[in-house]
mmCIF file of C-alpha atoms in Angstrom:
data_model
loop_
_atom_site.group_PDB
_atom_site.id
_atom_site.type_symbol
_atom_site.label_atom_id
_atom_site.label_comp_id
_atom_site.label_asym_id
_atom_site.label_seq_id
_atom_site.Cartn_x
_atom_site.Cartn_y
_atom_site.Cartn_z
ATOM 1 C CA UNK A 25 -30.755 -38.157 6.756
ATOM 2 C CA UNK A 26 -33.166 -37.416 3.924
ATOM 3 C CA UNK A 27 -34.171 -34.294 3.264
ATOM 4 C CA UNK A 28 -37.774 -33.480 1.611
ATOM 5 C CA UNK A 29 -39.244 -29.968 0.777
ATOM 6 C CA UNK A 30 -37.316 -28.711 3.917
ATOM 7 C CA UNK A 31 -37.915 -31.284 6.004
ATOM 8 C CA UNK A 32 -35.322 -33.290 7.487
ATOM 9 C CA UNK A 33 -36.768 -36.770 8.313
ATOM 10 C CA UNK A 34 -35.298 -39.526 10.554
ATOM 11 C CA UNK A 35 -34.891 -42.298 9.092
ATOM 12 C CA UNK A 36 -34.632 -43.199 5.018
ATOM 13 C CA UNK A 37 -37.275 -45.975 5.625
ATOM 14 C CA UNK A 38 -40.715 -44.516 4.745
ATOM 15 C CA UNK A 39 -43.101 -47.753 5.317
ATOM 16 C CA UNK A 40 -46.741 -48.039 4.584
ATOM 17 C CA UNK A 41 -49.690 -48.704 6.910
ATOM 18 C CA UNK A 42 -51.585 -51.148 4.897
ATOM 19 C CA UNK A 43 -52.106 -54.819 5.062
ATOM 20 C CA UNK A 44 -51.062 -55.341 8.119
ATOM 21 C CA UNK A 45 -52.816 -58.349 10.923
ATOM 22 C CA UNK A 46 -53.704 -56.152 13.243
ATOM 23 C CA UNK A 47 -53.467 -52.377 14.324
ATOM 24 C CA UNK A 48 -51.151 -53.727 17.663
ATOM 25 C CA UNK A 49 -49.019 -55.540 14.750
ATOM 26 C CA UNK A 50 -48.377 -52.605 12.687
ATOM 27 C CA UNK A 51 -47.619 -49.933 15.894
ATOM 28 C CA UNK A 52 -44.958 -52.607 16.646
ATOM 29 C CA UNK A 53 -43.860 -52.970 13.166
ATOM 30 C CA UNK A 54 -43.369 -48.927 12.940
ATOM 31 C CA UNK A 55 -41.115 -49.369 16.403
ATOM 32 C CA UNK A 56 -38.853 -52.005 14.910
ATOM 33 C CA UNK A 57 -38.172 -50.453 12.019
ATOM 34 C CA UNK A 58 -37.669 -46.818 13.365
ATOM 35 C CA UNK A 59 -39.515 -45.715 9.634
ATOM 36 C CA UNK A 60 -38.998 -41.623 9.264
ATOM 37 C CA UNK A 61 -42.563 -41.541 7.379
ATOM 38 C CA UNK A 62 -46.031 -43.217 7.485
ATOM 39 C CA UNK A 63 -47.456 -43.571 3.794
ATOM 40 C CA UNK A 64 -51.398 -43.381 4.121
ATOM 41 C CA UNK A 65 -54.172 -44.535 1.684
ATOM 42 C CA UNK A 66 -56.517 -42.028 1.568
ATOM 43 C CA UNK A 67 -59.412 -44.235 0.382
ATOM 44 C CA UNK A 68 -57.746 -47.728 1.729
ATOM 45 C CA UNK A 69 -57.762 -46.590 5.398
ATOM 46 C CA UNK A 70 -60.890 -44.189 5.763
ATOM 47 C CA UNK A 71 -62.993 -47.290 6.410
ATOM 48 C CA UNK A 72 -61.054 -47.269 9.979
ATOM 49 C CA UNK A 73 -61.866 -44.069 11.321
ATOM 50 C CA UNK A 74 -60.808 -41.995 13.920
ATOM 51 C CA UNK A 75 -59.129 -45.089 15.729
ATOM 52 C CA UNK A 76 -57.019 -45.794 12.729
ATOM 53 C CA UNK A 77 -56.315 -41.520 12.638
ATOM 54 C CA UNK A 78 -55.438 -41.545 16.433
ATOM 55 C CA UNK A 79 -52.900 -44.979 15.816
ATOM 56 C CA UNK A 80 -51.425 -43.577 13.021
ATOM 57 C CA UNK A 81 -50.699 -40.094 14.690
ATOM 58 C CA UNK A 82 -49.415 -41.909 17.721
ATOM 59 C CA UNK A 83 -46.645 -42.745 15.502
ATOM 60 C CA UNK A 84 -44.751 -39.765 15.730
ATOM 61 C CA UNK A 85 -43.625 -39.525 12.516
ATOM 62 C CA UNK A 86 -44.866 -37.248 9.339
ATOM 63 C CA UNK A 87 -47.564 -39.185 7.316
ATOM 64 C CA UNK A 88 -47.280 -39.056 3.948
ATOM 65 C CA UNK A 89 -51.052 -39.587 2.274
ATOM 66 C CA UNK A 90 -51.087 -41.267 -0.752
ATOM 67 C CA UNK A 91 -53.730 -41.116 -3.941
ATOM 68 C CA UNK A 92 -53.672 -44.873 -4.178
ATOM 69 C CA UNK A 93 -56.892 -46.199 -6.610
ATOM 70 C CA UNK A 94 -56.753 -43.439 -8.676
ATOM 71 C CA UNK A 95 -56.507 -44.007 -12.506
ATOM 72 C CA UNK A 96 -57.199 -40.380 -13.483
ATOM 73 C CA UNK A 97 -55.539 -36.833 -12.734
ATOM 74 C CA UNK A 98 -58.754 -35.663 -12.122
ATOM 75 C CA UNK A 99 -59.202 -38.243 -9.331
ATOM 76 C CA UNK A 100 -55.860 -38.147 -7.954
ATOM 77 C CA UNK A 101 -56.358 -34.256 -7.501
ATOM 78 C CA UNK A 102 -59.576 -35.082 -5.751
ATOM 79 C CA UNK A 103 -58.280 -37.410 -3.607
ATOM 80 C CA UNK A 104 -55.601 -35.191 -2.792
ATOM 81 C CA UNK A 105 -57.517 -32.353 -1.618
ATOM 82 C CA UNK A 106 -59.462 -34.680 0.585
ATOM 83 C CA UNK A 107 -56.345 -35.724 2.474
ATOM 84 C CA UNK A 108 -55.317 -32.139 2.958
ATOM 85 C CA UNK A 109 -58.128 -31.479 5.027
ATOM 86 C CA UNK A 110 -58.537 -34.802 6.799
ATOM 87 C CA UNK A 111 -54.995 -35.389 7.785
ATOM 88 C CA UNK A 112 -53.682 -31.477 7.947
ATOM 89 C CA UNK A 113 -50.368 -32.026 5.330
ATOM 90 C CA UNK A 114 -49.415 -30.483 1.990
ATOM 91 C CA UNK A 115 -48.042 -33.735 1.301
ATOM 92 C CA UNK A 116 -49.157 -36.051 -1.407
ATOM 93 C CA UNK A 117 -47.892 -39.491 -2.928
ATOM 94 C CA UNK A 118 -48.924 -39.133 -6.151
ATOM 95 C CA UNK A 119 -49.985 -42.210 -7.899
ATOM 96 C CA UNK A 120 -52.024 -41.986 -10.966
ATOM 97 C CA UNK A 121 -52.580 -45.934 -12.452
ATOM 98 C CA UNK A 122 -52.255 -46.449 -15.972
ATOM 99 C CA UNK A 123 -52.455 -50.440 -15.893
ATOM 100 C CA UNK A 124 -54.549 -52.475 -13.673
ATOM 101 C CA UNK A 125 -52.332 -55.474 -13.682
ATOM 102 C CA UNK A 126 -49.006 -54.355 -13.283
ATOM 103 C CA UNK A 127 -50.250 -50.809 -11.201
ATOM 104 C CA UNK A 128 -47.790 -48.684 -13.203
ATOM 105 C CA UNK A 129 -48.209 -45.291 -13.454
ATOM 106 C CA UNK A 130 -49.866 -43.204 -16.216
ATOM 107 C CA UNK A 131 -47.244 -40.854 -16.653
ATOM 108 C CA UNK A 132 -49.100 -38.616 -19.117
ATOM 109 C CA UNK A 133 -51.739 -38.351 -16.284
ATOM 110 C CA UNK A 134 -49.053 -37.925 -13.208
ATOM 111 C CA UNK A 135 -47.616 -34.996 -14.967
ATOM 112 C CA UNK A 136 -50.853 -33.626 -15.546
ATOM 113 C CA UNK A 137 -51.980 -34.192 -12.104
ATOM 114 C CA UNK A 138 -48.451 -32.987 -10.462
ATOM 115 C CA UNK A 139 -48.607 -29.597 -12.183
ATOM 116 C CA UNK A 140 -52.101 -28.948 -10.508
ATOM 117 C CA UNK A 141 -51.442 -30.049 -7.261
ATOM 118 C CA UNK A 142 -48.166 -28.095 -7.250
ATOM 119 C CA UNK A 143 -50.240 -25.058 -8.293
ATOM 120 C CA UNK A 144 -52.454 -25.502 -5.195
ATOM 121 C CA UNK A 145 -49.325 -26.189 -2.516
ATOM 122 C CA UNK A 146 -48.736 -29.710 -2.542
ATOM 123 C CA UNK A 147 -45.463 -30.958 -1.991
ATOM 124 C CA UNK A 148 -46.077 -33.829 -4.369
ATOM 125 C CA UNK A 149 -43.760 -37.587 -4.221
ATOM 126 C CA UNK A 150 -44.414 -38.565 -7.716
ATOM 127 C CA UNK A 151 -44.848 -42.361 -7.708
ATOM 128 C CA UNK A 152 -43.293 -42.711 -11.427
ATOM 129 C CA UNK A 153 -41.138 -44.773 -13.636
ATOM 130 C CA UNK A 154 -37.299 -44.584 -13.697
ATOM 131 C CA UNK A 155 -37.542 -42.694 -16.889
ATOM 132 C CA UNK A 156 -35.585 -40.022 -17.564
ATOM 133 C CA UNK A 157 -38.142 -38.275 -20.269
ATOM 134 C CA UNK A 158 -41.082 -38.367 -17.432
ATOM 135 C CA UNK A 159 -38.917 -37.253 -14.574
ATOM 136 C CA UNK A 160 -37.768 -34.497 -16.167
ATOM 137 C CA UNK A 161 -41.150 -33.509 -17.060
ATOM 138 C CA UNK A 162 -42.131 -33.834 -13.468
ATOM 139 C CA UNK A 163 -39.459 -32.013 -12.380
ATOM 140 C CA UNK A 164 -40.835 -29.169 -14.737
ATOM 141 C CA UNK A 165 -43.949 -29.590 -13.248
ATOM 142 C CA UNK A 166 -42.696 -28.211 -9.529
ATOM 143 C CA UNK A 167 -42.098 -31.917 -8.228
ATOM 144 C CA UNK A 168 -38.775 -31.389 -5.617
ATOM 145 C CA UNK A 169 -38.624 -35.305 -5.162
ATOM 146 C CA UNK A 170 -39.226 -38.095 -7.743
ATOM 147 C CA UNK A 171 -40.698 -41.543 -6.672
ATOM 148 C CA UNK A 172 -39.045 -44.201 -9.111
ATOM 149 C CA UNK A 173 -40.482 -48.137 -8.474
ATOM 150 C CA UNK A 174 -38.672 -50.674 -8.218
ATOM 151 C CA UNK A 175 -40.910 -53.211 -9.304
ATOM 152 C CA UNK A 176 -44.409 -53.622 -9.376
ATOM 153 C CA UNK A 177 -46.091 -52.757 -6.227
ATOM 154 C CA UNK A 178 -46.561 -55.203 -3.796
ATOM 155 C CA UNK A 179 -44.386 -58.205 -6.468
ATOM 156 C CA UNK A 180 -41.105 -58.249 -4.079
ATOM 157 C CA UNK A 181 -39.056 -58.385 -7.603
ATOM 158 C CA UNK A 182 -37.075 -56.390 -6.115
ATOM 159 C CA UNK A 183 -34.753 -53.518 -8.360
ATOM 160 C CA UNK A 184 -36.337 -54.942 -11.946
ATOM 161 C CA UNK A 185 -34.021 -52.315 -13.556
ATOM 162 C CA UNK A 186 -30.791 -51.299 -12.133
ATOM 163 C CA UNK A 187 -29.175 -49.624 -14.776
ATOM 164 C CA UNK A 188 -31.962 -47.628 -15.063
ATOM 165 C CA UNK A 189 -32.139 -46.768 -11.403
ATOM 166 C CA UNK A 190 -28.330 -45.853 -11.579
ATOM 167 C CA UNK A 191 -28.804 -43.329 -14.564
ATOM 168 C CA UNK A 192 -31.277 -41.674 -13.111
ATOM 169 C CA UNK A 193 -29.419 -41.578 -9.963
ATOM 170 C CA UNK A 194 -26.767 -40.013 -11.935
ATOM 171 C CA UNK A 195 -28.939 -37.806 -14.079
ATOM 172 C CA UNK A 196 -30.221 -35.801 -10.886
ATOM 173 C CA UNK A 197 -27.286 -36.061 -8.299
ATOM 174 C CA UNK A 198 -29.328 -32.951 -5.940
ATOM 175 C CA UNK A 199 -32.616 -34.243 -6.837
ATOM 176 C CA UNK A 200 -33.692 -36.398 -3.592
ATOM 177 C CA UNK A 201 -34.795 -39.613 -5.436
ATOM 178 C CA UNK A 202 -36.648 -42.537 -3.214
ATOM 179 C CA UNK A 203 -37.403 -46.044 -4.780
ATOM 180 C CA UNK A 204 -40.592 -46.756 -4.061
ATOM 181 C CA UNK A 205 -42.511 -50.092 -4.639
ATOM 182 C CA UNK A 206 -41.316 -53.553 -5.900
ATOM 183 C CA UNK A 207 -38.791 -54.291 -2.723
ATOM 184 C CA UNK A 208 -39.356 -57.981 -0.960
ATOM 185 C CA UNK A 209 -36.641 -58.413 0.562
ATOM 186 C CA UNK A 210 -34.006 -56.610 2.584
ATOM 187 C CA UNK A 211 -30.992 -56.895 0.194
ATOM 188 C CA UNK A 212 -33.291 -55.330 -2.089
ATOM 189 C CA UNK A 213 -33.546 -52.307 0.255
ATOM 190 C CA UNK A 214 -29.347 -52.535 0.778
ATOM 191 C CA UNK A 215 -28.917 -52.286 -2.977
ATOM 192 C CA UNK A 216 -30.898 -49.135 -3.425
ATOM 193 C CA UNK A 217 -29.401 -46.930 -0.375
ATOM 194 C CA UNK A 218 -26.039 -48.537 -1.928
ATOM 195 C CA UNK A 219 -26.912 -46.759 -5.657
ATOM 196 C CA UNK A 220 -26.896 -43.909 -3.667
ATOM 197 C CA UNK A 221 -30.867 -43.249 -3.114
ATOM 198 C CA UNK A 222 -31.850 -41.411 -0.073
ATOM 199 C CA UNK A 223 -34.977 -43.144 1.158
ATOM 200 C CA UNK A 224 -36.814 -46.499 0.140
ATOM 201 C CA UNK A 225 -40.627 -46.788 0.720
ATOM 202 C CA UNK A 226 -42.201 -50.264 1.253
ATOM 203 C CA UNK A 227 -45.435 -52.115 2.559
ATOM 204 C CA UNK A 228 -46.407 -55.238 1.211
ATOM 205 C CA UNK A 229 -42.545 -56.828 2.044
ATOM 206 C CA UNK A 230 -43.436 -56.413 5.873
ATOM 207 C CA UNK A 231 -46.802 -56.526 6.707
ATOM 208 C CA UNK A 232 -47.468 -59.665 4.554
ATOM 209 C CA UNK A 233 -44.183 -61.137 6.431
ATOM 210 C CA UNK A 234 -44.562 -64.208 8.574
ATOM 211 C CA UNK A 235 -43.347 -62.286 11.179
ATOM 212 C CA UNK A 236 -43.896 -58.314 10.399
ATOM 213 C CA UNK A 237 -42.645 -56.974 13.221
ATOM 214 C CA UNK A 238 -38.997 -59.286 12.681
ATOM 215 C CA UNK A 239 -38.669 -58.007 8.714
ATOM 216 C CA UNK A 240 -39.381 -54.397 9.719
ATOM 217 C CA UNK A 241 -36.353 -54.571 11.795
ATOM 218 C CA UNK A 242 -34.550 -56.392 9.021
ATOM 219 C CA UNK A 243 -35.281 -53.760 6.318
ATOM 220 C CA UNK A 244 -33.884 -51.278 9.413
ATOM 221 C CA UNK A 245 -30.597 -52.553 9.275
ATOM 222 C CA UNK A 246 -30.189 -53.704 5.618
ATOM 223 C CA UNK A 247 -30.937 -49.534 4.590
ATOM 224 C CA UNK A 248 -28.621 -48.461 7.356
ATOM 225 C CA UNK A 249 -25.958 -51.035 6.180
ATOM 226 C CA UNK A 250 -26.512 -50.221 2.082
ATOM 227 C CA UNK A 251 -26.567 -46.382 3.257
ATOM 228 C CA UNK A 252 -23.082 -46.839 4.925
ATOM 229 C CA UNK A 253 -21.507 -48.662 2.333
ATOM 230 C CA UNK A 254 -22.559 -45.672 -0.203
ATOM 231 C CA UNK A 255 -20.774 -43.238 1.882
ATOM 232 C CA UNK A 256 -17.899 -45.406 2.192
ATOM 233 C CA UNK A 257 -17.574 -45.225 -1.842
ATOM 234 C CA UNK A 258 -17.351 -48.813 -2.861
ATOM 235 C CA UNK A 259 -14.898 -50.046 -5.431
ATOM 236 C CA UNK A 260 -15.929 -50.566 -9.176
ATOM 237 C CA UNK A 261 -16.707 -53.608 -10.846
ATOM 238 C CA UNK A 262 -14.290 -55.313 -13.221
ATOM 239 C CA UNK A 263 -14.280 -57.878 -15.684
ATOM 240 C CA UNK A 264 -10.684 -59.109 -14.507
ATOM 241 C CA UNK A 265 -9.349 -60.527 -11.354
ATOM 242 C CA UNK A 266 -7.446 -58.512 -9.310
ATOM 243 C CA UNK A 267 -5.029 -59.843 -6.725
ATOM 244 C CA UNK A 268 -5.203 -58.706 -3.028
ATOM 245 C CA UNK A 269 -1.662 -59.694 -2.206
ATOM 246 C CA UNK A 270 0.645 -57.775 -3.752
ATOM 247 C CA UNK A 271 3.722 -59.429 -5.726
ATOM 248 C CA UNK A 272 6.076 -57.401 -4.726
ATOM 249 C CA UNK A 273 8.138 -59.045 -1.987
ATOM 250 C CA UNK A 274 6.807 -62.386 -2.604
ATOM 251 C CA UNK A 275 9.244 -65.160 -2.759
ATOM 252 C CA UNK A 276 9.932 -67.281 -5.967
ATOM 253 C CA UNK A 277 11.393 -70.662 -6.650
ATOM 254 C CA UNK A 278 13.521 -71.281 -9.232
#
């Protein structure tokens, strides 16, 4: 199971707590999928008070609070602090948004805002591109786990760039790396834990679901399936055909 800033979790499904029909829908949600985290918009969720505190506590898992909103380090680092003292954790999805259409990050500002927070004694999840330049950077900047999307938040594209997501995979093999964002489906989930990521995080995919409570237990399976086929190394690719019965032994005509 993944492993973040010491922390062993239990499950590589982190799942978010927004969006969701009702509070009943997303407890049972969280129970289907058997998530090992509980992402948390600071600014999204205070509006529901110490109910909404008690619910998401009563998950049992560690909740992850996230600096969703926030198009400036300065912000981010603000909103940080605030969920350090609401929510007790030293944990912090970064997000810093640099375009108000497609919600990517502002990398320039993440690194800037990731160095701070690290100084302070956050254990920052960088929501960032699959970049190599920028994750470096944010490695430099004390981050132990990068946060590469998928696609744009909440589009359901799914893995927009797969080479990219395999390079960097490649790039920083003891790095834990988790694909956040962009997933809509659960082969999308699959074909991440099968590149050989150690967690996928995801919202919009199952609360906005016809039936939330069915897709969370979907995505379960499909990251427990695409985990198991990692580890049982798949074969390569080719361009030719290769034939699964061997000639040798075969019988020919004349």
């Amino acid at each position: 199971m993944p492993v973040f800033y010491g922390t062993e979790v239990a499950s590589p499904l982190m799942l978010g707590t927004a969006q969701y029909p009702s509070p009943a829908i997303l407890a049972a949600a969280f129970r289907a999928s058997g998530a090992g985290i509980a992402t948390v918009s600071l600014r999204r969720e205070a509006g529901g008070g110490q109910d909404f505190l008690r619910l998401i506590e009563g998950l049992g898992v560690p909740i992850l609070p996230n600096t969703a909103g926030c198009h400036s380090a300065r912000e981010a680092i603000t909103t940080a602090q605030m969920a350090r003292e609401l929510l007790g954790t030293d944990w912090i999805k970064l997000e810093v948004i640099g375009h108000t259409d497609l919600l990517s990050p502002d990398v320039f500002q993440l690194v800037e805002a990731a160095r701070e927070l690290t100084a302070q004694g956050f254990r920052v999840f960088p929501y960032c591109t699959e970049d190599l330049s920028v994750c470096d950077r944010l490695l430099a900047a004390g981050c132990e786990v990068l946060m590469p999307w998928g696609a744009p938040i909440g589009s359901g594209l799914g893995l927009a760039n797969p080479h990219g997501l395999r390079a960097l995979r490649a790039a920083f093999p003891d790095v834990p790396l988790v694909v956040d964002a962009g997933i809509g489906l659960p082969s999308h989930a699959a074909q991440a834990m099968e590149m050989g990521y150690d967690a996928v995080l995801l919202n919009t995919a199952v609360a906005k679901a016809g039936d939330p409570v069915a897709m969370a237990r979907a995505m379960a399976g499909a990251i427990e399936s695409g985990r198991a086929a990692c580890a049982a190394d798949p074969i390569e690719p080719r361009d030719m055909a290769t034939p699964s019965t061997p000639v040798i032994g075969k019988a020919f005509l004349a």
